[in-house]
XYZ file of N, CA, C and O in Angstrom:
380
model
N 118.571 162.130 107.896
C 117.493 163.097 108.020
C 116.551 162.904 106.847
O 116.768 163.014 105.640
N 115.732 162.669 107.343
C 114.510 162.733 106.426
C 113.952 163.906 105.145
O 114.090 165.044 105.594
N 113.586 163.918 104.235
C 113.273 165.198 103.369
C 112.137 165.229 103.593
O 111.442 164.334 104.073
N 111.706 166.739 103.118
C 110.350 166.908 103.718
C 109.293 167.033 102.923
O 109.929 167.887 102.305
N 108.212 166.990 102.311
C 107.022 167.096 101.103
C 107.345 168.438 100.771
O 108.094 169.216 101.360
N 106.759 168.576 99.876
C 107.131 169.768 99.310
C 105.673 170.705 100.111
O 105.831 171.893 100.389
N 105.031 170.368 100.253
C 103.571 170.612 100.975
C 104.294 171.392 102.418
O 104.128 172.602 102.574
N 105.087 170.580 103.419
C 105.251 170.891 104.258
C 106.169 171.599 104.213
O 106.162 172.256 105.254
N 107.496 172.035 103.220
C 108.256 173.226 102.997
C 107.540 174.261 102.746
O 107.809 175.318 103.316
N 106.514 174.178 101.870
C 105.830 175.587 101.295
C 105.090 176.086 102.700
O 105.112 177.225 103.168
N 104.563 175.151 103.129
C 104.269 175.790 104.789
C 105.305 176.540 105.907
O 105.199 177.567 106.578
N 105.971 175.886 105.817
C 107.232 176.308 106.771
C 107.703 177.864 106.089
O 108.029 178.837 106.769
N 107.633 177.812 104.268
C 107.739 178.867 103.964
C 107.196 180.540 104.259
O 107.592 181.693 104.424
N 105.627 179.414 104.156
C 104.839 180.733 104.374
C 104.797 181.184 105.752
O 104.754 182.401 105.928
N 104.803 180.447 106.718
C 104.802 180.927 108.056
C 105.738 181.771 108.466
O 105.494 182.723 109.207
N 107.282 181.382 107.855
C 108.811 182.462 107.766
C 107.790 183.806 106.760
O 107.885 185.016 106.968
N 107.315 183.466 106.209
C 106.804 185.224 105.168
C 105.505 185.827 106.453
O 105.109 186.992 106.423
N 105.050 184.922 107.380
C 103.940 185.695 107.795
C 104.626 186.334 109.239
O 104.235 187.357 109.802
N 105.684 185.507 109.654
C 106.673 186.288 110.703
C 107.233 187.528 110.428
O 107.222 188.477 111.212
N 107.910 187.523 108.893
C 108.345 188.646 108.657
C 107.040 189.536 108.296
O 107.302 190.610 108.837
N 106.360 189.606 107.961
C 105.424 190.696 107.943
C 104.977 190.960 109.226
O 104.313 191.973 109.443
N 105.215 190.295 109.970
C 105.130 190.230 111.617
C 105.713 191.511 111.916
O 105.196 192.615 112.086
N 107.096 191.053 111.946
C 108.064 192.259 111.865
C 107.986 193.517 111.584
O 108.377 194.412 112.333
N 107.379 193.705 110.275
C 107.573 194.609 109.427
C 106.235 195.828 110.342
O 106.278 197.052 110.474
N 104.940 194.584 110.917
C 104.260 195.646 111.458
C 104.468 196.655 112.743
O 104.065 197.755 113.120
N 105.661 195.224 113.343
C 106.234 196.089 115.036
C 106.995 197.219 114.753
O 107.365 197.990 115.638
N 107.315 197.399 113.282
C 108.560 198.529 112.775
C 107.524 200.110 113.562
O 107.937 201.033 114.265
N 106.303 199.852 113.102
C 105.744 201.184 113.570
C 106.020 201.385 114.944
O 106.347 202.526 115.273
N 105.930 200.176 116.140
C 106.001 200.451 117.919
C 107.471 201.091 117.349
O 107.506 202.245 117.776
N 108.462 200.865 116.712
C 109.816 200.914 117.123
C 109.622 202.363 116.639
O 109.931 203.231 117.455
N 109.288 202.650 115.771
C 109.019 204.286 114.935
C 108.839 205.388 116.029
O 109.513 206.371 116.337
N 107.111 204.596 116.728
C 106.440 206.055 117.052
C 105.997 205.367 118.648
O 104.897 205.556 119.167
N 106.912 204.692 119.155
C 106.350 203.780 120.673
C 106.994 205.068 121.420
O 108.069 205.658 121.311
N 105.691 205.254 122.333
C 106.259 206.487 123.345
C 106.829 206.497 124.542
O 106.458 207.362 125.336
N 107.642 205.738 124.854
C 108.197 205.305 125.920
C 109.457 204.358 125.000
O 109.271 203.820 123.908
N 110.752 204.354 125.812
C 111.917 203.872 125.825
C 111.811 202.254 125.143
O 112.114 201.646 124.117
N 110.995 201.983 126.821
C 110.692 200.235 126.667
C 110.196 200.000 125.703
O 110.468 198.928 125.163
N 109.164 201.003 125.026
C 108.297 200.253 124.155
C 109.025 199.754 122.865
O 108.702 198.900 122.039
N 110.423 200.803 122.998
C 111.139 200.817 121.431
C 111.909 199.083 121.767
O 112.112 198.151 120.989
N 112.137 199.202 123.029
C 113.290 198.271 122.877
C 112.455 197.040 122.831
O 112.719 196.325 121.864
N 111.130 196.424 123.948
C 110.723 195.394 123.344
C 110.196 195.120 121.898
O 110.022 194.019 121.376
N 109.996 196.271 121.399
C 109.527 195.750 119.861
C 110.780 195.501 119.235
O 110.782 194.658 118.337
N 111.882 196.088 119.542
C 113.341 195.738 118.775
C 113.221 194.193 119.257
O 112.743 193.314 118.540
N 113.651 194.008 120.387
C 113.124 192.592 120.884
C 112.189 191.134 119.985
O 112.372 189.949 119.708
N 110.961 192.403 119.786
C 109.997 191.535 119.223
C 110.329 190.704 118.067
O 109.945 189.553 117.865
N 111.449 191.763 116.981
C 111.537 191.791 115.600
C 112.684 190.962 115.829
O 112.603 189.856 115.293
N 114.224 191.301 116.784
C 114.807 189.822 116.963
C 114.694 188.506 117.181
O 115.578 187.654 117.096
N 113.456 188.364 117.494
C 113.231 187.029 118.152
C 112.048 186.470 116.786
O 111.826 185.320 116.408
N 111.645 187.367 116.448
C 110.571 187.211 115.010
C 112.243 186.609 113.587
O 112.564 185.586 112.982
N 112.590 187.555 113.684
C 113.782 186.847 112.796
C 114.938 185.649 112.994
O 115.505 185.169 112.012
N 115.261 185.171 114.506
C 115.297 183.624 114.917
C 114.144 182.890 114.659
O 114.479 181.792 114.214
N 113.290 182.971 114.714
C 111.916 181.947 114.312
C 112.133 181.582 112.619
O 112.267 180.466 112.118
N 112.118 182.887 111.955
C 112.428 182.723 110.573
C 113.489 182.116 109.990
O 113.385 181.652 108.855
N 114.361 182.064 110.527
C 115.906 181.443 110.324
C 115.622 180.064 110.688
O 115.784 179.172 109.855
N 115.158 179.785 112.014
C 114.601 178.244 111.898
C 113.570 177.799 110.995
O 113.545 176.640 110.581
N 112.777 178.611 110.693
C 111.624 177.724 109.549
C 112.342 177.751 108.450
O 112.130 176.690 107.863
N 113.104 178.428 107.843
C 114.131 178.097 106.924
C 114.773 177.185 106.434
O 114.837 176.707 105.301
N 115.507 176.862 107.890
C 116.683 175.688 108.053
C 116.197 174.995 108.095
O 116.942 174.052 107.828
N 114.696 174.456 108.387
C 113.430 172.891 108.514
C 113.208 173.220 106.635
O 113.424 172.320 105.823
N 112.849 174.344 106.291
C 111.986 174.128 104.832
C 113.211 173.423 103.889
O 113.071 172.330 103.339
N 114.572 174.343 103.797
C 115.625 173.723 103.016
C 116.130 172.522 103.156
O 116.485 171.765 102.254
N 116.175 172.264 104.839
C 117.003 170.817 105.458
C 118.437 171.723 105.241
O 119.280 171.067 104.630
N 118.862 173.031 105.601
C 119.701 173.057 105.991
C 120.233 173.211 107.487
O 119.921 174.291 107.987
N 121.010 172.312 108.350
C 120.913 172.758 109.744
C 122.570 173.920 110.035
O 123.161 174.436 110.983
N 122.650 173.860 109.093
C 123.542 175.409 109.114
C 122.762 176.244 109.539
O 123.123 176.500 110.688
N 121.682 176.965 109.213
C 121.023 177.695 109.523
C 121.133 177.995 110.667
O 121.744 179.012 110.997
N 120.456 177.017 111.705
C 120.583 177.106 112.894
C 120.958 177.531 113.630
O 120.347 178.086 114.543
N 122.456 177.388 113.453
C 123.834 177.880 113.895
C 124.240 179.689 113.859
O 125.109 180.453 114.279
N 122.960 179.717 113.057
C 123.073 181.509 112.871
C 122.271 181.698 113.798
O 122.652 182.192 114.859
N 120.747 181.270 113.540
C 119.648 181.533 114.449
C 120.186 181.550 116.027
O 119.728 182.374 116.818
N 121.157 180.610 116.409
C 121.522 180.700 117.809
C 122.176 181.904 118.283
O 121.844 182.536 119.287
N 123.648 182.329 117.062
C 124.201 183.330 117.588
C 123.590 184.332 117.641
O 123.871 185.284 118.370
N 122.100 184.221 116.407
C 121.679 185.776 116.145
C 120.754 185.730 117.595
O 120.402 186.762 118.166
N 120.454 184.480 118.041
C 119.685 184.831 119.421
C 120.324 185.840 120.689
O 119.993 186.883 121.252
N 121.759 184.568 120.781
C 122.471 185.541 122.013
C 122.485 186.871 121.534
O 122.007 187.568 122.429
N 122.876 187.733 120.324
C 122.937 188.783 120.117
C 122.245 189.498 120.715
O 122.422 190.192 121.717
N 121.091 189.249 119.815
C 119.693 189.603 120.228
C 119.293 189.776 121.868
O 118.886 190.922 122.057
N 119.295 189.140 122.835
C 119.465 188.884 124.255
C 120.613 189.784 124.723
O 120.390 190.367 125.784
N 121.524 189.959 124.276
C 122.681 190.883 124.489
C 122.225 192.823 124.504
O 122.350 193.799 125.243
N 121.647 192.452 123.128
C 121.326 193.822 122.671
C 120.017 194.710 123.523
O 119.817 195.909 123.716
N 119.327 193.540 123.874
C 118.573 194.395 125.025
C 118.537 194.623 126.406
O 117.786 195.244 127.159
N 119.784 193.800 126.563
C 120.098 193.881 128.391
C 121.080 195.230 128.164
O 121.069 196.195 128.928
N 121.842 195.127 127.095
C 122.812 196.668 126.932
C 121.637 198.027 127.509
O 121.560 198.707 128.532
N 120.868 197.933 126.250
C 119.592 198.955 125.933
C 118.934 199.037 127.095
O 118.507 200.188 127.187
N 118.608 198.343 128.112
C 118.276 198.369 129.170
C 118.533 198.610 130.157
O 117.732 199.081 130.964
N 119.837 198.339 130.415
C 121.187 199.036 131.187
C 121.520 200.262 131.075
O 121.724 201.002 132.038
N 121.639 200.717 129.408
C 121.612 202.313 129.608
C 120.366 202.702 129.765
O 120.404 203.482 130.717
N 119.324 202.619 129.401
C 118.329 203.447 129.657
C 118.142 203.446 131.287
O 117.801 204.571 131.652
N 118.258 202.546 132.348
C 118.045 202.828 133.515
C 119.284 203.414 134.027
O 119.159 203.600 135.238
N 120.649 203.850 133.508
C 121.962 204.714 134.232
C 121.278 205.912 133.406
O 122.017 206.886 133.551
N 120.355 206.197 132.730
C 120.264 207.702 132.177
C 118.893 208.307 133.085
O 118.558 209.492 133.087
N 118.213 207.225 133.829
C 117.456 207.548 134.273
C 116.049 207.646 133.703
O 115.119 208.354 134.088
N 116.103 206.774 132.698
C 114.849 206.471 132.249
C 113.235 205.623 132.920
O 112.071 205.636 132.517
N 113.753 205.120 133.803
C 113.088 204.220 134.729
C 112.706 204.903 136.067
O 113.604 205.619 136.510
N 111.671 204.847 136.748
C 111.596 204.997 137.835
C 111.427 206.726 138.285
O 111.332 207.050 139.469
């Protein structure tokens, strides 16, 4: 595996810092979103915003450990909103 410029880590860096501020802005849908869905796709939003970050990581360091998180934290993630989704339509949130 190749190493990478230091040019193109500090990029990879900053793009992982502009995801998480990504994040940090969907925190408000999850706060004050007026509807069910809205909470859960922004939970959504912010899981899938923090797999992105875990991969620009694992490219900036050259560690591919990383990865290996980013995947499980995906299924999680995918898990956690078919649950959330499941109950909210047996409580009758839908429809």
């Amino acid at each position: 595996m190749s190493e990478l410029t230091p040019l193109v880590s500090d990029v990879l860096i900053g793009a992982a810092g502009a995801f998480a501020v990504l994040a940090v802005v969907v925190l408000y849908r999850v706060a004050s979103g007026p509807t069910m869905q809205d909470r859960v796709i922004a939970v959504n939003i912010i899981g899938s915003n923090t797999v992105v970050i875990i991969a620009l990581l694992a490219a900036a360091f050259g560690e591919p450990g990383f990865l290996d998180v980013a995947l499980i934290y995906a299924l999680l993630n995918f898990l956690m909103s078919i649950a959330i989704s499941k109950f909210t339509v047996e409580r009758g949130g839908i429809i």
